[in-house]
Coordinates of C-alpha atoms (C1' of nucleotides) in Angstrom, one line a residue:
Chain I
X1 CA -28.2 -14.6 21.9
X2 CA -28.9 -14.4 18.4
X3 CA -26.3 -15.6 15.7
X4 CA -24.7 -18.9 14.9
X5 CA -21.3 -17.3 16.3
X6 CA -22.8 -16.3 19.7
X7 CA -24.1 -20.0 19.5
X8 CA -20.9 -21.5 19.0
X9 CA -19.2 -19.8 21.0
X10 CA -21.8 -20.5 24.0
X11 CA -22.0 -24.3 23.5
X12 CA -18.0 -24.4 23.4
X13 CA -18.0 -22.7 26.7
X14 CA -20.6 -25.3 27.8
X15 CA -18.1 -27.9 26.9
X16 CA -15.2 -26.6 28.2
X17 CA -16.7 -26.1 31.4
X18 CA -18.0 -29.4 31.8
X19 CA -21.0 -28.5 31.6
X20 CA -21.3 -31.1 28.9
X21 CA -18.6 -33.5 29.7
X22 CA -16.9 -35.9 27.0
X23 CA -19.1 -38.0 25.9
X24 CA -22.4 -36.8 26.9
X25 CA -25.3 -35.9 24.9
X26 CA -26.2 -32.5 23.8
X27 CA -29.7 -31.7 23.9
X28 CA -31.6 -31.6 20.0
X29 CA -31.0 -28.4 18.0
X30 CA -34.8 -27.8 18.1
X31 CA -34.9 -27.6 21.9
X32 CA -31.5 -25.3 21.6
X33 CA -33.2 -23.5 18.9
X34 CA -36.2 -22.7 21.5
X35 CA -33.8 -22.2 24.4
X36 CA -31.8 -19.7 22.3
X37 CA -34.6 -18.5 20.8
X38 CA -33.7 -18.4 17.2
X39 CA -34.6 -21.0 14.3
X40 CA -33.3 -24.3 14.0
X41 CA -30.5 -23.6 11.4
X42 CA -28.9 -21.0 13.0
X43 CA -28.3 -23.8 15.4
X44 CA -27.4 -26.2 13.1
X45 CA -24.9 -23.9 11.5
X46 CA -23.5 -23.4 15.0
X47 CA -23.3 -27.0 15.8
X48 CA -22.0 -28.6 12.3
X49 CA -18.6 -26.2 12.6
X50 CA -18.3 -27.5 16.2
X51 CA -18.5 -31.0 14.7
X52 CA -15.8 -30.3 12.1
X53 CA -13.2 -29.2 14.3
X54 CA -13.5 -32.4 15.9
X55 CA -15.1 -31.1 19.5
X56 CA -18.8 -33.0 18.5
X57 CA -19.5 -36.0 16.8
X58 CA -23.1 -35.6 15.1
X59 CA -25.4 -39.1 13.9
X60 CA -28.8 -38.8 12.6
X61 CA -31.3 -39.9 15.1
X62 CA -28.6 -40.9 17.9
X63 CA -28.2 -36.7 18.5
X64 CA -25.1 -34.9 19.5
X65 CA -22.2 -35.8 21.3
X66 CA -19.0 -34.5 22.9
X67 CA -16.0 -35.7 21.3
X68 CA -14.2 -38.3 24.0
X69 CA -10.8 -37.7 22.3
X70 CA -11.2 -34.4 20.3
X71 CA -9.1 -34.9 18.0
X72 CA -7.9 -31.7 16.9
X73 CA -6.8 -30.1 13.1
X74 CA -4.3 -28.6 12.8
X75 CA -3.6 -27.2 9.8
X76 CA -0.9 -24.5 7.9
X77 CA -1.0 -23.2 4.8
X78 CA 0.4 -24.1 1.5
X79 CA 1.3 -21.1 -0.4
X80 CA 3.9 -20.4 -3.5
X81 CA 6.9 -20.2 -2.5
X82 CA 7.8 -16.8 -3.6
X83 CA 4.7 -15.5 -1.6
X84 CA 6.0 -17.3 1.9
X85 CA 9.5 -15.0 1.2
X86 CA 8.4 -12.3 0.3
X87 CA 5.3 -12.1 2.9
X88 CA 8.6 -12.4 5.4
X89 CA 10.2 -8.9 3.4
X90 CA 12.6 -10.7 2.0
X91 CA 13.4 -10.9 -2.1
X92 CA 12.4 -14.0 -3.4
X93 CA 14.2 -15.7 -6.6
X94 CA 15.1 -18.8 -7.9
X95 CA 17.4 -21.1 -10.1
X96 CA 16.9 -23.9 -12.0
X97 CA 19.5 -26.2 -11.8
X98 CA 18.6 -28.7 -13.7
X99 CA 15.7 -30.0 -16.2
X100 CA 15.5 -33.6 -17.0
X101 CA 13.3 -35.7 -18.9
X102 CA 14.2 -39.4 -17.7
X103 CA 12.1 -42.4 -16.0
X104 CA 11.3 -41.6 -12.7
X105 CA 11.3 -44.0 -9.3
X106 CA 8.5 -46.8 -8.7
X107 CA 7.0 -44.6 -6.6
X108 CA 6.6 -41.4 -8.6
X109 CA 5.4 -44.1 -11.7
X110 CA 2.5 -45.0 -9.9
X111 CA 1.0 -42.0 -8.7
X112 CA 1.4 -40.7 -12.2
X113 CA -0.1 -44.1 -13.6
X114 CA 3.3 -44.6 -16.1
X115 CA 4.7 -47.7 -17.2
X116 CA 7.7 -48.9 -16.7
X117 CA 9.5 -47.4 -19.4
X118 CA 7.7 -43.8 -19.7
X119 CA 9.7 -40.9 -18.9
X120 CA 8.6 -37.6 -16.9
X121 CA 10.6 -33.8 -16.2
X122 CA 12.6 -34.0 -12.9
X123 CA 13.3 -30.5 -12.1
X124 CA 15.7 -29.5 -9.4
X125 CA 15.3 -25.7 -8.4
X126 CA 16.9 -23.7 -5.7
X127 CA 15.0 -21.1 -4.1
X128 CA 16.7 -18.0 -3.0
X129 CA 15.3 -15.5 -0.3
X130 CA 18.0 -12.4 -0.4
X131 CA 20.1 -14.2 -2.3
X132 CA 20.1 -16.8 0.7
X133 CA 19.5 -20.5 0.1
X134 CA 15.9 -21.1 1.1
X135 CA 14.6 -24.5 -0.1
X136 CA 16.0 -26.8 -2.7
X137 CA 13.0 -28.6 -4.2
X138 CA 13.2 -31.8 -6.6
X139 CA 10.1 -31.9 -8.5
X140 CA 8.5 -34.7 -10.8
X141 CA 6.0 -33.4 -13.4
X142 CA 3.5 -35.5 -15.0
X143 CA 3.5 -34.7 -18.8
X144 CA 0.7 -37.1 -19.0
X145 CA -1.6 -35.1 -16.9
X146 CA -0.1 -31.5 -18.0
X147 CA 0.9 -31.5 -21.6
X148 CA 1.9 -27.8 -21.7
X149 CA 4.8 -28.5 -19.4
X150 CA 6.6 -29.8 -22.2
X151 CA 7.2 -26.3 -23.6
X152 CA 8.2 -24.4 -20.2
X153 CA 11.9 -24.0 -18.9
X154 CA 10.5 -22.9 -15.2
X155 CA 12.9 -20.1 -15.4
X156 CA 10.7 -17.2 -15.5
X157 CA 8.0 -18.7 -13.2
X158 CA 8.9 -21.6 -10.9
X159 CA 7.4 -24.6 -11.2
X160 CA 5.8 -24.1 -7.9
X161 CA 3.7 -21.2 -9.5
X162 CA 3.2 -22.4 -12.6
X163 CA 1.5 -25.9 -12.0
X164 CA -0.6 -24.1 -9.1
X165 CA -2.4 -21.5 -12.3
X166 CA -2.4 -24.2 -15.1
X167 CA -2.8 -28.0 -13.6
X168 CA -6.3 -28.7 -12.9
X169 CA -5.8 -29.5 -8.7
X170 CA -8.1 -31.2 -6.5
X171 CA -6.2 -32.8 -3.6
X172 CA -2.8 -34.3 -2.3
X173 CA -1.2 -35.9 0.2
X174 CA 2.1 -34.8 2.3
X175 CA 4.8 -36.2 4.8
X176 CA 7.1 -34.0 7.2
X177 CA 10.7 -35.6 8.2
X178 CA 13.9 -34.9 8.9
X179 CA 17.0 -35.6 7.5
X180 CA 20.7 -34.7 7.0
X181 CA 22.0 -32.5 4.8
X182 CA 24.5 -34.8 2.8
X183 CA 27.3 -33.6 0.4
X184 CA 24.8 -31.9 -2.6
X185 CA 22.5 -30.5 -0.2
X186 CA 25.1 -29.0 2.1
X187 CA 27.2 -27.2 -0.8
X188 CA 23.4 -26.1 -2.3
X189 CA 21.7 -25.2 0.8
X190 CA 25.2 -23.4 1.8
X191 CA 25.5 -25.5 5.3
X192 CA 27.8 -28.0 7.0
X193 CA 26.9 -31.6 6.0
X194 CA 25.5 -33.4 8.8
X195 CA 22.5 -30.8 9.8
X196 CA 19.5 -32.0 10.5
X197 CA 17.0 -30.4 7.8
X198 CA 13.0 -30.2 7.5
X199 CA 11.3 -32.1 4.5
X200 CA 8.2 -31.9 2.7
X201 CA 7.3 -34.1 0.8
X202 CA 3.8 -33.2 -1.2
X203 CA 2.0 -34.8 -4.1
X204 CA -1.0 -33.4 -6.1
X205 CA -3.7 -35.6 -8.0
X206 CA -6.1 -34.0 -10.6
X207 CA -9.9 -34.9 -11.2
X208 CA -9.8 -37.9 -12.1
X209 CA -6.7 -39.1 -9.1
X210 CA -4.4 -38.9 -11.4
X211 CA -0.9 -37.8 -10.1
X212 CA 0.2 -34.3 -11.5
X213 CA 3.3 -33.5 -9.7
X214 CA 5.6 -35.0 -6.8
X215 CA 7.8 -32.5 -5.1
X216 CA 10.3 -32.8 -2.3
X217 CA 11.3 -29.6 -0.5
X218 CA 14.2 -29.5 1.6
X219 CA 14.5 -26.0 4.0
X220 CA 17.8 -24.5 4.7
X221 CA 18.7 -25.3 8.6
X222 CA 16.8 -23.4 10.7
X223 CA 13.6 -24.0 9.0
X224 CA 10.6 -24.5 10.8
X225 CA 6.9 -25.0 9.5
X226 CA 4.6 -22.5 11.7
X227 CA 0.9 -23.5 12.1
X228 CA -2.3 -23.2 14.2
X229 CA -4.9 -24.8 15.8
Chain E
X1 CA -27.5 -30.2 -10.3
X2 CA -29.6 -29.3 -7.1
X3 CA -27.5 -30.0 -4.0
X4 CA -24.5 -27.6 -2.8
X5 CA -21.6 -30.6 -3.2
X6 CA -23.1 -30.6 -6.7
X7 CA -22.7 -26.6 -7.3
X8 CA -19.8 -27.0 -5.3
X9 CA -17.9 -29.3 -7.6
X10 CA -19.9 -27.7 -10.8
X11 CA -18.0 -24.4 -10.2
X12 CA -14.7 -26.1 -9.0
X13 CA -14.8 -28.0 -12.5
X14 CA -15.6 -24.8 -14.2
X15 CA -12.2 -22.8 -12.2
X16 CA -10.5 -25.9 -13.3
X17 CA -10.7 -25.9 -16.7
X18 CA -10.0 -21.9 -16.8
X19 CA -13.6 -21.3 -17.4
X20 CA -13.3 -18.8 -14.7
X21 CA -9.6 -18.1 -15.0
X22 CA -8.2 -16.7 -11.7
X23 CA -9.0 -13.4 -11.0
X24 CA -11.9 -13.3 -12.8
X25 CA -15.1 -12.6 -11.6
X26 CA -17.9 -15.1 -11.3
X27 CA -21.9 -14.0 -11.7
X28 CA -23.6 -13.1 -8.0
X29 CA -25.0 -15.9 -6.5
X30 CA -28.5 -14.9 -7.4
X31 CA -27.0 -15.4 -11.2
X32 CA -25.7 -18.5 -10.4
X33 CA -28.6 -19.8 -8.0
X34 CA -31.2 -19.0 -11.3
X35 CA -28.9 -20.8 -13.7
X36 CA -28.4 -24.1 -11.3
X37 CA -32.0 -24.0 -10.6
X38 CA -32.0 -23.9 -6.7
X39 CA -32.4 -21.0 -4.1
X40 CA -29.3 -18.7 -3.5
X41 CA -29.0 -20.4 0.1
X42 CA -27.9 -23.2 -1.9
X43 CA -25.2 -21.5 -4.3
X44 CA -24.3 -19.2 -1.2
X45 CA -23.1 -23.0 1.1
X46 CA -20.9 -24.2 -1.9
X47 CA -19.2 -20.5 -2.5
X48 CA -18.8 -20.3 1.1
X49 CA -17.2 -23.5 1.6
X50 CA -14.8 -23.0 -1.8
X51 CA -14.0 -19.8 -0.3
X52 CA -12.9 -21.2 3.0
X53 CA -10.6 -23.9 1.5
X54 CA -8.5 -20.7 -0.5
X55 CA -10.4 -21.2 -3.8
X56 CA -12.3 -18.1 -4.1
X57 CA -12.2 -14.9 -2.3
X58 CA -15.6 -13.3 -2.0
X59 CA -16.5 -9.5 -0.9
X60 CA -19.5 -8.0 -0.4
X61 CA -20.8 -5.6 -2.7
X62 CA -17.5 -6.6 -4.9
X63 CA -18.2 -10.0 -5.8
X64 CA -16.8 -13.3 -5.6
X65 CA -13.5 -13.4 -7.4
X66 CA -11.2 -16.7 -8.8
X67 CA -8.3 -16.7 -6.2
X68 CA -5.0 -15.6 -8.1
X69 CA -2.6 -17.3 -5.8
X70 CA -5.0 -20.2 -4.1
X71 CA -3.0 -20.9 -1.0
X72 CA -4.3 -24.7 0.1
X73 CA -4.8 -25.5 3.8
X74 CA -3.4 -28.8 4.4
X75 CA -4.1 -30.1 8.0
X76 CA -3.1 -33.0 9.6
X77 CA -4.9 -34.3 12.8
X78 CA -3.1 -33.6 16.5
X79 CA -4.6 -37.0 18.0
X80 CA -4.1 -38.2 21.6
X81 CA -0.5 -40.1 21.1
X82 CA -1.9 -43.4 22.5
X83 CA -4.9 -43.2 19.9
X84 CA -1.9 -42.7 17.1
X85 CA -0.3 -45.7 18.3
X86 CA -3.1 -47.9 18.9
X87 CA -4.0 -46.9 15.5
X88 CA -1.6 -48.4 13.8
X89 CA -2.0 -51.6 15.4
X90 CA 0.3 -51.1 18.1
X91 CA 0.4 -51.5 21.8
X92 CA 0.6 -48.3 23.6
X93 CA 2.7 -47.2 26.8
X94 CA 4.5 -44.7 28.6
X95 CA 7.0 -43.6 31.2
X96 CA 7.1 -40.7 33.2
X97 CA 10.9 -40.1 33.7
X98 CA 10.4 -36.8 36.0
X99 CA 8.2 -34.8 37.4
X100 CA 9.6 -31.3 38.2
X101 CA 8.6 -28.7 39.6
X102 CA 10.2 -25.6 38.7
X103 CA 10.7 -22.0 37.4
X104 CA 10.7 -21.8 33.9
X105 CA 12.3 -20.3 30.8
X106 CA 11.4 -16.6 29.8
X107 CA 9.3 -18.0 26.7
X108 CA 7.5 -19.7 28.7
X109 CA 6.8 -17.5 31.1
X110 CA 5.5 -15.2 29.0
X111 CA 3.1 -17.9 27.3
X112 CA 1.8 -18.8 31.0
X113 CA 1.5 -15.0 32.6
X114 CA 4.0 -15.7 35.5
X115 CA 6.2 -13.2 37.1
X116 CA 10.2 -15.1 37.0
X117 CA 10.2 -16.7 40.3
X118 CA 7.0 -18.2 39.7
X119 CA 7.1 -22.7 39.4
X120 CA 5.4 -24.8 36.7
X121 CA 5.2 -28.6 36.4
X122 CA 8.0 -30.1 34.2
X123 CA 7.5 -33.1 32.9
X124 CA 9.5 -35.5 30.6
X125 CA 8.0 -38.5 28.9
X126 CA 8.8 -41.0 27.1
X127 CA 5.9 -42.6 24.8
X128 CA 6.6 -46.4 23.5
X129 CA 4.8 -48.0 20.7
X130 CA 5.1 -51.9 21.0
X131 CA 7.8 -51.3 23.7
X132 CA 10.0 -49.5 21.3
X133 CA 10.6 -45.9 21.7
X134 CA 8.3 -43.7 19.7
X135 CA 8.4 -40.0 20.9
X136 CA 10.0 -38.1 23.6
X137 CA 7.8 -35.0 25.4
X138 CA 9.3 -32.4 27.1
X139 CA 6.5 -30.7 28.7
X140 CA 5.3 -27.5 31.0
X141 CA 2.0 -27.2 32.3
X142 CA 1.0 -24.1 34.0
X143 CA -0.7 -24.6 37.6
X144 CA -2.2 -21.1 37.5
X145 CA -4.3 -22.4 34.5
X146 CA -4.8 -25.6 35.6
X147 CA -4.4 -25.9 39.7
X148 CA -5.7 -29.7 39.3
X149 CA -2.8 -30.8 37.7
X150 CA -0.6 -30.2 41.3
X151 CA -2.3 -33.5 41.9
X152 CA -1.7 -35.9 39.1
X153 CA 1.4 -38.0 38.5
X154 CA 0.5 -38.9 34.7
X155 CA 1.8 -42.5 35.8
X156 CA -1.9 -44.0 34.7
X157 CA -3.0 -41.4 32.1
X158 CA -0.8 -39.0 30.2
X159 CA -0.5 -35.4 30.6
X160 CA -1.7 -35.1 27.0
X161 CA -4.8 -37.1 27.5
X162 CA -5.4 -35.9 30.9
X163 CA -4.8 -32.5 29.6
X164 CA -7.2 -32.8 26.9
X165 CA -10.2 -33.9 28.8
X166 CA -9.6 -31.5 31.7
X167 CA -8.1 -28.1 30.4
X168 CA -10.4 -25.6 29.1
X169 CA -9.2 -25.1 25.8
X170 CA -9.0 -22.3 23.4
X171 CA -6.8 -23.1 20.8
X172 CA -2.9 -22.8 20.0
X173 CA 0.4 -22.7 17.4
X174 CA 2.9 -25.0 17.0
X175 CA 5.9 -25.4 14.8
X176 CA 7.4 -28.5 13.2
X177 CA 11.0 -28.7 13.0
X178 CA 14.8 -30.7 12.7
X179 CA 17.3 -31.3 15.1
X180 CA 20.1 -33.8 15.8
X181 CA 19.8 -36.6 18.6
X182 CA 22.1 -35.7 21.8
X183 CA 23.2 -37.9 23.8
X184 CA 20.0 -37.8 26.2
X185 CA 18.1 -37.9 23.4
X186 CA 19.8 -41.1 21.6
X187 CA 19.8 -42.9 24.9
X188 CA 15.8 -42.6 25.2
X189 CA 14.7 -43.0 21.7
X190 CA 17.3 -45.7 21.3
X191 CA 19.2 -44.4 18.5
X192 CA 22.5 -43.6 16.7
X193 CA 24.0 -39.7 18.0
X194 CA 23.6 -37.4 15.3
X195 CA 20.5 -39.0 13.7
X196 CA 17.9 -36.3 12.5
X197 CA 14.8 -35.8 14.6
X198 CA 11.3 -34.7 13.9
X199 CA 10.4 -32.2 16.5
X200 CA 7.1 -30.5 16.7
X201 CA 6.0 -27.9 19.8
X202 CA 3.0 -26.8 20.3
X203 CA 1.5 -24.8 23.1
X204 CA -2.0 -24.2 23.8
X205 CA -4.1 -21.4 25.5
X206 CA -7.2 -21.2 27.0
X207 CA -10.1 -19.1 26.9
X208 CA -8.7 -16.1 28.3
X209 CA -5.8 -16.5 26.2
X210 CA -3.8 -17.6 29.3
X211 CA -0.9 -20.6 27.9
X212 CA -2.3 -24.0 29.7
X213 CA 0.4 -25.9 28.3
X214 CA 3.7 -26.4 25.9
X215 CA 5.0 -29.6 24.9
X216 CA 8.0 -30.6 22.6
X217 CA 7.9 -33.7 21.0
X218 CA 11.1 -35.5 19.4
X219 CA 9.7 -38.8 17.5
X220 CA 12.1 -41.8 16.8
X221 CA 13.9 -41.5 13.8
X222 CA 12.3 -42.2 10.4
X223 CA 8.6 -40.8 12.2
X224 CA 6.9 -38.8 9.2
X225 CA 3.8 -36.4 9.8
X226 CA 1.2 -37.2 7.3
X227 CA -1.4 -35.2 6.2
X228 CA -3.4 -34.0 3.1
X229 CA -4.7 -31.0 1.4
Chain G
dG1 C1' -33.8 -65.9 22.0
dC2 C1' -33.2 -64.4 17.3
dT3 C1' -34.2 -62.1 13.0
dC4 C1' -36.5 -58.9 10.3
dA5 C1' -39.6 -55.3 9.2
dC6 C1' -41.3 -51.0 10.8
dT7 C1' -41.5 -46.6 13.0
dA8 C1' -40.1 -42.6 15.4
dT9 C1' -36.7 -39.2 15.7
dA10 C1' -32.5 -36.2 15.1
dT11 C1' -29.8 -34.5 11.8
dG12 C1' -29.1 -33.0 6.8
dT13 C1' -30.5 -30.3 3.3
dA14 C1' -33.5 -27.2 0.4
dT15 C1' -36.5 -23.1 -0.2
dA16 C1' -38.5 -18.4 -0.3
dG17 C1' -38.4 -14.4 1.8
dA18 C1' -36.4 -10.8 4.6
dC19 C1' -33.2 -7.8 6.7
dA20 C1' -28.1 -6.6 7.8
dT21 C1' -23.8 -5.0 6.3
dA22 C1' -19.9 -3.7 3.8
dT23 C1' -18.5 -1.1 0.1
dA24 C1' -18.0 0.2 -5.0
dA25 C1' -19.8 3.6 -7.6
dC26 C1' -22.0 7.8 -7.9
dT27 C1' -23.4 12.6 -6.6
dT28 C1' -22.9 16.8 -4.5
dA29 C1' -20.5 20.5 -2.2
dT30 C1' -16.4 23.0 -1.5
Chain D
dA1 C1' -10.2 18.7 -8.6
dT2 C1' -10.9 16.9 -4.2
dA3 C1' -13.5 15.6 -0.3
dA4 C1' -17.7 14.2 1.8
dG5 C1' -22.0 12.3 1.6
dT6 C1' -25.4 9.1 -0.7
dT7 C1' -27.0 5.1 -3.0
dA8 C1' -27.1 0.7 -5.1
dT9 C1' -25.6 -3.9 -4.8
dA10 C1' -23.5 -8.4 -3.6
dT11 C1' -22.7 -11.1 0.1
dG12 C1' -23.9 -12.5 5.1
dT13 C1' -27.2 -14.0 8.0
dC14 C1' -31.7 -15.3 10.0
dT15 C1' -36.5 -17.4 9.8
dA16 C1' -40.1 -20.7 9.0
dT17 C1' -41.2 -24.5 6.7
dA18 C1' -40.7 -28.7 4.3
dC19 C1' -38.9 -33.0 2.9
dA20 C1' -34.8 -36.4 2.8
dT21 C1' -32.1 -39.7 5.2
dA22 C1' -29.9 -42.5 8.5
dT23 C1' -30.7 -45.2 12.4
dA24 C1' -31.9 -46.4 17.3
dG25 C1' -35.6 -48.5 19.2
dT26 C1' -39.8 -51.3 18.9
dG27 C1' -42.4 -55.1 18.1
dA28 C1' -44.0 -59.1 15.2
dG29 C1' -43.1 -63.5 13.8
dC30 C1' -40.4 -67.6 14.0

DNA sequence: GCTCACTATATGTATAGACATATAACTTAT
DNA sequence: ATAAGTTATATGTCTATACATATAGTGAGC
């Protein structure tokens, strides 16, 4: 028993086996340290990934705990959209249907710190996966935050793709819902109106929590996210 | 600049602004850890962590490289449904509307290790948030996994919380999808027929990578997943 | 009994040094 | 020229030590 992934792997077998129930308190990484015989960080190490997939909860000077309610993350990635086709061998390509520049919702206006008045692009793009309808995205782009959007069409490289190289990113927020395909989406998305259809809805905020882009992704029927634990 | 959420932030500023464009690559750590001032233990914790979250990918001998295609990990948390209600300020119950005990479908089957005549707990659930319908579980738990479960009724405690604090527990996958309400389904969750329906299954696995458990959930209409990135 | 200051303690982080390991780049043999 | 073996190097990990920081518990003073 040497390394921090041994250790891990040992104390979640502890915990699993009731050997430290929910709720009880692990002994102090320097006596684990001495009963594993390795130093106190390799411990630590050990102990702190435990605590942020939610199975410990860790307080200076009141020692480690199991998790009562371990509340697990899951979590599924986010990649371009062209790299989720074609990762499934299929051939990725997309259309933009239309490119707007015209006052967007309340909603949008706020994240992106607009008044009233101000305008933004509204993008709507279909994405193709063999020629297949794939996703039909409708995408708000702060001009504000990204300047240089001004001058791209999104033709050549989606939206999607673009903003990920060229808006300086550092968090978001998303939803998943459902809703039915009405007459647009159904003649777009090449279904019978009335499906039931996954949607994503993401935002991204730069630096400074100011919004960069809103986008709403609606998946052809059949759809479904895939992630793990 | 000493600590590694410092260094951290420093060098996701510096991929940010294109500094260190993707695909570039950045200086070794000992480089870095001379120009920040602090020990490469230091630069290593804030690369390591950057490289975990899809901003960097780092090889030894090669470097650590600017990812081209940064594809974010957005999670969302998988809490005990009762702690999601109660959460939200609202009072939690729920109905067990059968208890099975029965054979099966082939997927599931296969997730559990059990030959086709081989029986498995069915249960159906229905969880209410302020007496109103919230989510419906569908659920199979595997008695070869878990032989304690033969004698629970989940009347007082729900077969996710139960499950949770009593089944060893590996891990798991889940997908998130879209369907229409039936008419079962519109009876229990109190809704129009046809309305679209979150529906997110999961099944989880233990140790030996034996299934313990898979659940379907169908949340009321208008339910949204929320996470972030 | 109550409040407030103090102290002891467990975790959090930083450091210098060492060795392990994967692998890109180079060297040698065929 | 190609294949096989070698070496140099950047990251990965571990150790021992030290100090920082939050906070549970203690005790003094009212």
């Amino acid at each position: 028993m040497q390394g921090w992934l041994e250790i891990k792997a040992e104390v979640s077998r502890r915990i699993n086996v009731r050997e430290w129930p929910p709720g009880s308190l692990l002994p102090a990484e320097t006596a684990l340290a001495n009963e594993f015989g390795c130093a106190r960080a390799t411990v630590n190490r050990a102990l702190r990934e435990l605590a942020e997939a939610g199975l410990l909860v860790r307080r200076r000077r009141a020692g480690t705990v199991v998790a009562e309610h371990p509340v697990r993350k899951a979590s599924f990635d986010i990649p371009v959209i062209r790299l989720e086709v074609e990762q499934a061998g299929r051939r990725y390509a997309h259309r933009v249907l239309h490119r707007l520049h015209e006052t967007p919702p309340a909603s949008v206006r706020t994240l992106f710190g607009l008044v009233a008045t101000a305008r933004a692009i509204k993008l709507d793009t279909l994405h193709l996966a063999d020629d297949m309808p794939y996703a039909w995205e409708t995408r708000w782009i702060n001009t504000k935050a990204v300047p240089d959007a001004r001058q791209q069409d999104f033709e050549a490289v989606s939206a999607n793709e673009w903003l990920v190289r060229n808006a300086p990113f550092s968090g978001g927020r998303y939803t998943v819902g459902a809703r039915l395909a009405g007459a647009e989406l159904s003649a777009a998305l090449n279904c019978g109106s009335g499906e039931p259809l996954v949607v994503v809805e993401r935002n991204t905020v730069d630096l400074d929590g100011l919004g960069i882009t809103q986008v709403q992704l609606v998946y052809a029927p059949g759809h479904l996210l895939r992630g793990g634990i």
